[in-house]
PDB file of C-alpha atoms in Angstrom:
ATOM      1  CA  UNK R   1       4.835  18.113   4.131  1.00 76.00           C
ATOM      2  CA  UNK R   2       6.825  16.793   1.542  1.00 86.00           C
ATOM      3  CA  UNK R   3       9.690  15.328   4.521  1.00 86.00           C
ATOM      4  CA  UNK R   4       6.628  13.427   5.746  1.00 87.00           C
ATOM      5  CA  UNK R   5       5.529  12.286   2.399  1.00 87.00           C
ATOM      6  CA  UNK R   6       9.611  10.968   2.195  1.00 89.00           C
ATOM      7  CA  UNK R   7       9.646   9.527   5.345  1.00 86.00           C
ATOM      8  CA  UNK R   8       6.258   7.339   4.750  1.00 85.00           C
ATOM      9  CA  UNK R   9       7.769   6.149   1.959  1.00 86.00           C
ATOM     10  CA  UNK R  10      11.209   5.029   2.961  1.00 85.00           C
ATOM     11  CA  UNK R  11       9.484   3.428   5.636  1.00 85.00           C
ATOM     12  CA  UNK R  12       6.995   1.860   3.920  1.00 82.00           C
ATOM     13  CA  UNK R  13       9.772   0.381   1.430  1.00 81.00           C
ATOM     14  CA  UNK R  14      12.056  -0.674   4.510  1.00 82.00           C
ATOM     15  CA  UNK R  15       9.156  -2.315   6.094  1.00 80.00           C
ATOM     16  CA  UNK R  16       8.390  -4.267   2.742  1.00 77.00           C
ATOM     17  CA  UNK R  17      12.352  -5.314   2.769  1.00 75.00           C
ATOM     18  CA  UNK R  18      12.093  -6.467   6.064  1.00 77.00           C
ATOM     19  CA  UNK R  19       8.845  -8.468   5.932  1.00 77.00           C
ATOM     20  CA  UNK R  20       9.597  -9.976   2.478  1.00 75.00           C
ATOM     21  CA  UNK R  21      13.431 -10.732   3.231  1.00 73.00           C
ATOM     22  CA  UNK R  22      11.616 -12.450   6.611  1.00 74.00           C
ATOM     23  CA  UNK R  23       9.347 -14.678   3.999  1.00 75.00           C
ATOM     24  CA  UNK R  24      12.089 -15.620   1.866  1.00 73.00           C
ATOM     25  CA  UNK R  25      14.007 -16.946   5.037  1.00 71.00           C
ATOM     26  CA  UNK R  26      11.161 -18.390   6.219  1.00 72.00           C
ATOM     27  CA  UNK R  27      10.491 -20.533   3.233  1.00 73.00           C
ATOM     28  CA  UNK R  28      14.638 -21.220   2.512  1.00 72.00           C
ATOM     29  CA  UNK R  29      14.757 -22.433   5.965  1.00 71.00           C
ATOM     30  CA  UNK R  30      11.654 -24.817   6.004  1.00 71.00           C
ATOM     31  CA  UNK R  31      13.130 -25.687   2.327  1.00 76.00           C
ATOM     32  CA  UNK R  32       9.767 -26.130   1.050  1.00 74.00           C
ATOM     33  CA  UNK R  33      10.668 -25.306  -2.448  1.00 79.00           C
ATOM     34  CA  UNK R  34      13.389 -28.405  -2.505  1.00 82.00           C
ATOM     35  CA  UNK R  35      10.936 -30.508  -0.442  1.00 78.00           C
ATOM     36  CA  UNK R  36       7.743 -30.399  -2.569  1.00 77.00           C
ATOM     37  CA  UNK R  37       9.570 -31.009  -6.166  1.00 83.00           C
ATOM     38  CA  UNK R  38      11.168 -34.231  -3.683  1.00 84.00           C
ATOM     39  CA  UNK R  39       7.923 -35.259  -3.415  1.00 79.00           C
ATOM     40  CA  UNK R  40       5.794 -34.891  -6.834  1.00 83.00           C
ATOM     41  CA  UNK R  41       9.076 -36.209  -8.002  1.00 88.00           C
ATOM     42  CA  UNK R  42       9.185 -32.949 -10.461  1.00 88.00           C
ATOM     43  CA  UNK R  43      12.964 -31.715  -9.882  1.00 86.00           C
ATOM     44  CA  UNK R  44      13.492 -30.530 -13.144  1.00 90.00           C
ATOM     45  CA  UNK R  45      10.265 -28.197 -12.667  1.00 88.00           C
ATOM     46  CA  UNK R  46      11.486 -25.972  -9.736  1.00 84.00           C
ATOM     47  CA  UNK R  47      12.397 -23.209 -10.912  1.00 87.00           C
ATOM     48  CA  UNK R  48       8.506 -23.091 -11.992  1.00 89.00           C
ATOM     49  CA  UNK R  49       7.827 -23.878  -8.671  1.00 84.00           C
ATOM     50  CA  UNK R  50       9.924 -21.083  -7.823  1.00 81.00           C
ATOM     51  CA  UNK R  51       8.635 -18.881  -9.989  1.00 87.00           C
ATOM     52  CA  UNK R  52       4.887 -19.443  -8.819  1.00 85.00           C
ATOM     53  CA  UNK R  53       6.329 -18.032  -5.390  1.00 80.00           C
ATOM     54  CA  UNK R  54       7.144 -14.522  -6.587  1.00 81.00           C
ATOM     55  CA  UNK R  55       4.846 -13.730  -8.975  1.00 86.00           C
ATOM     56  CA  UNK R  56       2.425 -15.137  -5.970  1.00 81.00           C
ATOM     57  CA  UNK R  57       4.173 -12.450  -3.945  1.00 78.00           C
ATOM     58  CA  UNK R  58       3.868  -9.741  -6.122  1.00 81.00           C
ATOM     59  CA  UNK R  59      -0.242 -10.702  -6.481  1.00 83.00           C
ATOM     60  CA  UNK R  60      -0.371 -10.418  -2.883  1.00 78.00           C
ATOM     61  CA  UNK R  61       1.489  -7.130  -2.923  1.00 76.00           C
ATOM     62  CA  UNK R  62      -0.526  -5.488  -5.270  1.00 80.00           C
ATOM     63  CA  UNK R  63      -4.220  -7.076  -3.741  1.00 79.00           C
ATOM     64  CA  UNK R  64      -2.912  -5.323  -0.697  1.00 76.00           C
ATOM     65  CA  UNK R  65      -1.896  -2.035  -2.031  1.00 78.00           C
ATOM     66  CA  UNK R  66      -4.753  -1.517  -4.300  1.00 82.00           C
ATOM     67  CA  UNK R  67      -8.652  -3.047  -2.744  1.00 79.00           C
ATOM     68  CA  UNK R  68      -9.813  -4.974  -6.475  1.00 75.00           C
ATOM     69  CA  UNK R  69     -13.343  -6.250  -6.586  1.00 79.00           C
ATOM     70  CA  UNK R  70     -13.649  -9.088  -8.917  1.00 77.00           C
ATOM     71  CA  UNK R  71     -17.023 -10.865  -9.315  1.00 84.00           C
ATOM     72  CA  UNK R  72     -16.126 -14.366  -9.701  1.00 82.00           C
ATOM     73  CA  UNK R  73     -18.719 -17.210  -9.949  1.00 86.00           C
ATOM     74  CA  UNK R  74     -19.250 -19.059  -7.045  1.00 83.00           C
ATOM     75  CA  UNK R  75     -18.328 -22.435  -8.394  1.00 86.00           C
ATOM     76  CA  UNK R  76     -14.720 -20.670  -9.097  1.00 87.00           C
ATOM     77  CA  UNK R  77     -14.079 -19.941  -5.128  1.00 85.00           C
ATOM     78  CA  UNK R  78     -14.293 -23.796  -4.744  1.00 87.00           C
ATOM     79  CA  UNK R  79     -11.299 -24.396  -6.137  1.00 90.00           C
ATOM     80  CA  UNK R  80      -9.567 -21.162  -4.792  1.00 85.00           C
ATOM     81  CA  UNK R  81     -10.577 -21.543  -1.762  1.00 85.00           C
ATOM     82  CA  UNK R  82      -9.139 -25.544  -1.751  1.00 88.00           C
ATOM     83  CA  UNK R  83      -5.697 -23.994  -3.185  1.00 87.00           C
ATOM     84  CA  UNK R  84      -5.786 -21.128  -0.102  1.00 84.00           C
ATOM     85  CA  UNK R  85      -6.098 -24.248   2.562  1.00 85.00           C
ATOM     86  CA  UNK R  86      -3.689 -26.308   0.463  1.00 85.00           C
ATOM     87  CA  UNK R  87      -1.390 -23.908   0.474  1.00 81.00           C
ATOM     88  CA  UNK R  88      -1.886 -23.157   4.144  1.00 81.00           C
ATOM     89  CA  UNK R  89      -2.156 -26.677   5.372  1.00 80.00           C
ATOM     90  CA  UNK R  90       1.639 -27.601   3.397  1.00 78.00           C
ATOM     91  CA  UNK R  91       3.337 -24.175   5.541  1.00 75.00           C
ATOM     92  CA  UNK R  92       1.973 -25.893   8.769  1.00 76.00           C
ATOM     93  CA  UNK R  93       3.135 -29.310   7.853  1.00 74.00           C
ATOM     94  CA  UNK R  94       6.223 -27.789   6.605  1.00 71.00           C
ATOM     95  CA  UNK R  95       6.595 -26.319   9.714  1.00 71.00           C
ATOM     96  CA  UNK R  96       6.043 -29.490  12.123  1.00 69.00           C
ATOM     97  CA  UNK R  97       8.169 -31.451   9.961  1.00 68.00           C
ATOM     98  CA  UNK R  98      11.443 -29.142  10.350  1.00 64.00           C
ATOM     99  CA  UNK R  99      10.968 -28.967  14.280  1.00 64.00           C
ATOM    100  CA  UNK R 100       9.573 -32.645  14.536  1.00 73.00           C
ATOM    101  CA  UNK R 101       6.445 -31.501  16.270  1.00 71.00           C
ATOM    102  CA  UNK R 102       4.699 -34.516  15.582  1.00 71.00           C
ATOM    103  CA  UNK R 103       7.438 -37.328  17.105  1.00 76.00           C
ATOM    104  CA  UNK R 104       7.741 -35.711  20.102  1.00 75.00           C
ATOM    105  CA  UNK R 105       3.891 -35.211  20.952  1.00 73.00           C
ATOM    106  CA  UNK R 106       3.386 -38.493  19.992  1.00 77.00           C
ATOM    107  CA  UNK R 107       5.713 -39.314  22.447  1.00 80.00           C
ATOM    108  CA  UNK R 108       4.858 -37.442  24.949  1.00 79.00           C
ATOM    109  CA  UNK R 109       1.183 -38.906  25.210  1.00 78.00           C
ATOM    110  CA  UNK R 110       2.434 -41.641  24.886  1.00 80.00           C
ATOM    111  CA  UNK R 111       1.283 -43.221  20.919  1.00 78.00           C
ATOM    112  CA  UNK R 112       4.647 -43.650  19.895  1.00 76.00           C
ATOM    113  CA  UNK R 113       3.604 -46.262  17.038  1.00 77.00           C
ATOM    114  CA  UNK R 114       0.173 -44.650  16.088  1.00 79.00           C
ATOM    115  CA  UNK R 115       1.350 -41.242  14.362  1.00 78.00           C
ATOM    116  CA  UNK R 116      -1.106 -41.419  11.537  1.00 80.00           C
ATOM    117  CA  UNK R 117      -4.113 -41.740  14.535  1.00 81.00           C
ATOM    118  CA  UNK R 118      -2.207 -38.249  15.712  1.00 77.00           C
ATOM    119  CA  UNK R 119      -2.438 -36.964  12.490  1.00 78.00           C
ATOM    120  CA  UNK R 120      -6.166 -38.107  11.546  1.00 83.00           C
ATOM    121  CA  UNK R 121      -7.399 -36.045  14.791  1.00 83.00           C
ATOM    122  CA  UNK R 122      -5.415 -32.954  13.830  1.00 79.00           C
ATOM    123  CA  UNK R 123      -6.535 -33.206  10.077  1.00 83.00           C
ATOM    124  CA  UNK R 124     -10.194 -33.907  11.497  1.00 89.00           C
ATOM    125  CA  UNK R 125      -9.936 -31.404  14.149  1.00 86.00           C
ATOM    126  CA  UNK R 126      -8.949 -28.660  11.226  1.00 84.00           C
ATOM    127  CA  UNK R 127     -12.006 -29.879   9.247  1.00 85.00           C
ATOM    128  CA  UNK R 128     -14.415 -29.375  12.205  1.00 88.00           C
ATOM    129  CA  UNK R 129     -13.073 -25.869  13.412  1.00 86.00           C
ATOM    130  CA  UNK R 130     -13.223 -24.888   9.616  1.00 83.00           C
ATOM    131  CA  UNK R 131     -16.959 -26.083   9.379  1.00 85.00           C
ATOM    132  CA  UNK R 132     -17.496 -24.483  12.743  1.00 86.00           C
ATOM    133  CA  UNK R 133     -16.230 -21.084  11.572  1.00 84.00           C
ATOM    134  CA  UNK R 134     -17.731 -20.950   8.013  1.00 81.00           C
ATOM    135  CA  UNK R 135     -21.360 -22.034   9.796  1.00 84.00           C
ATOM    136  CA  UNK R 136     -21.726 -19.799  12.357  1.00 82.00           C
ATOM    137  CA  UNK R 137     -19.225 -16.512  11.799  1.00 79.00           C
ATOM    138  CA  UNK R 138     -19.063 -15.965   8.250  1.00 76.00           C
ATOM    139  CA  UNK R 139     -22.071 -13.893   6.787  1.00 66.00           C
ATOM    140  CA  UNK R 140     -23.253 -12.642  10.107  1.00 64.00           C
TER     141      UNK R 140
END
């Protein structure tokens, strides 16, 4: 029993190396960090910035390894809610913009000139499915 109990736990902390070694990568490689304090012109603030990245990793740790239950009011979630899909929505763009998604669709369909147009139906295409989703799956 107690090999088992050893085992679970080595594995359990390798797996935790693994995926959070994979996150760090992930986010030194898409450089968001660098890019975001390039563009609120707030370079002197990163290691905030930085900061706000672990201890948001360690909140995320510990909501998954222990189930809390907070009762917030529901003009709070607003705002939490808009910081989830901010969040979310600056990976993604992150993301294209390191594998220059975007310029080569654009291309590709031919609206070489007419990016934001691109952009507009993939921001209002997000909106919609969101709307969709929150409408008709969530509290059934």
């Amino acid at each position: 029993m107690t090999i088992k109990i050893i085992a679970v736990m080595f594995i359990g902390l390798a797996s935790g190396l693994a995926v959070g070694a994979g996150f760090v990568a992930f986010l030194t490689v898409l450089g968001i960090i660098p890019r975001l304090t390039q563009l609120t012109k707030t370079m002197k603030m990163i290691h905030y910035y930085e900061w706000s990245v672990v201890l948001g990793v360690f909140a995320g740790s510990a909501a998954t390894l222990w189930e809390f239950n907070f009762q917030f009011p529901s003009w709070f979630l607003i705002p939490l809610g808009a910081s989830s899909g901010v969040f979310v929505g600056m990976l993604a763009a992150a993301l294209t913009e390191v594998l220059n998604v975007l310029p080569i669709l654009a291309k590709r369909i031919g609206i070489d000139g007419q990016i934001v147009i691109l952009l507009m139906a993939l921001v209002f295409g997000k909106i919609a499915g969101s709307l969709y989703q929150w409408m008709y799956f969530v509290g059934k």
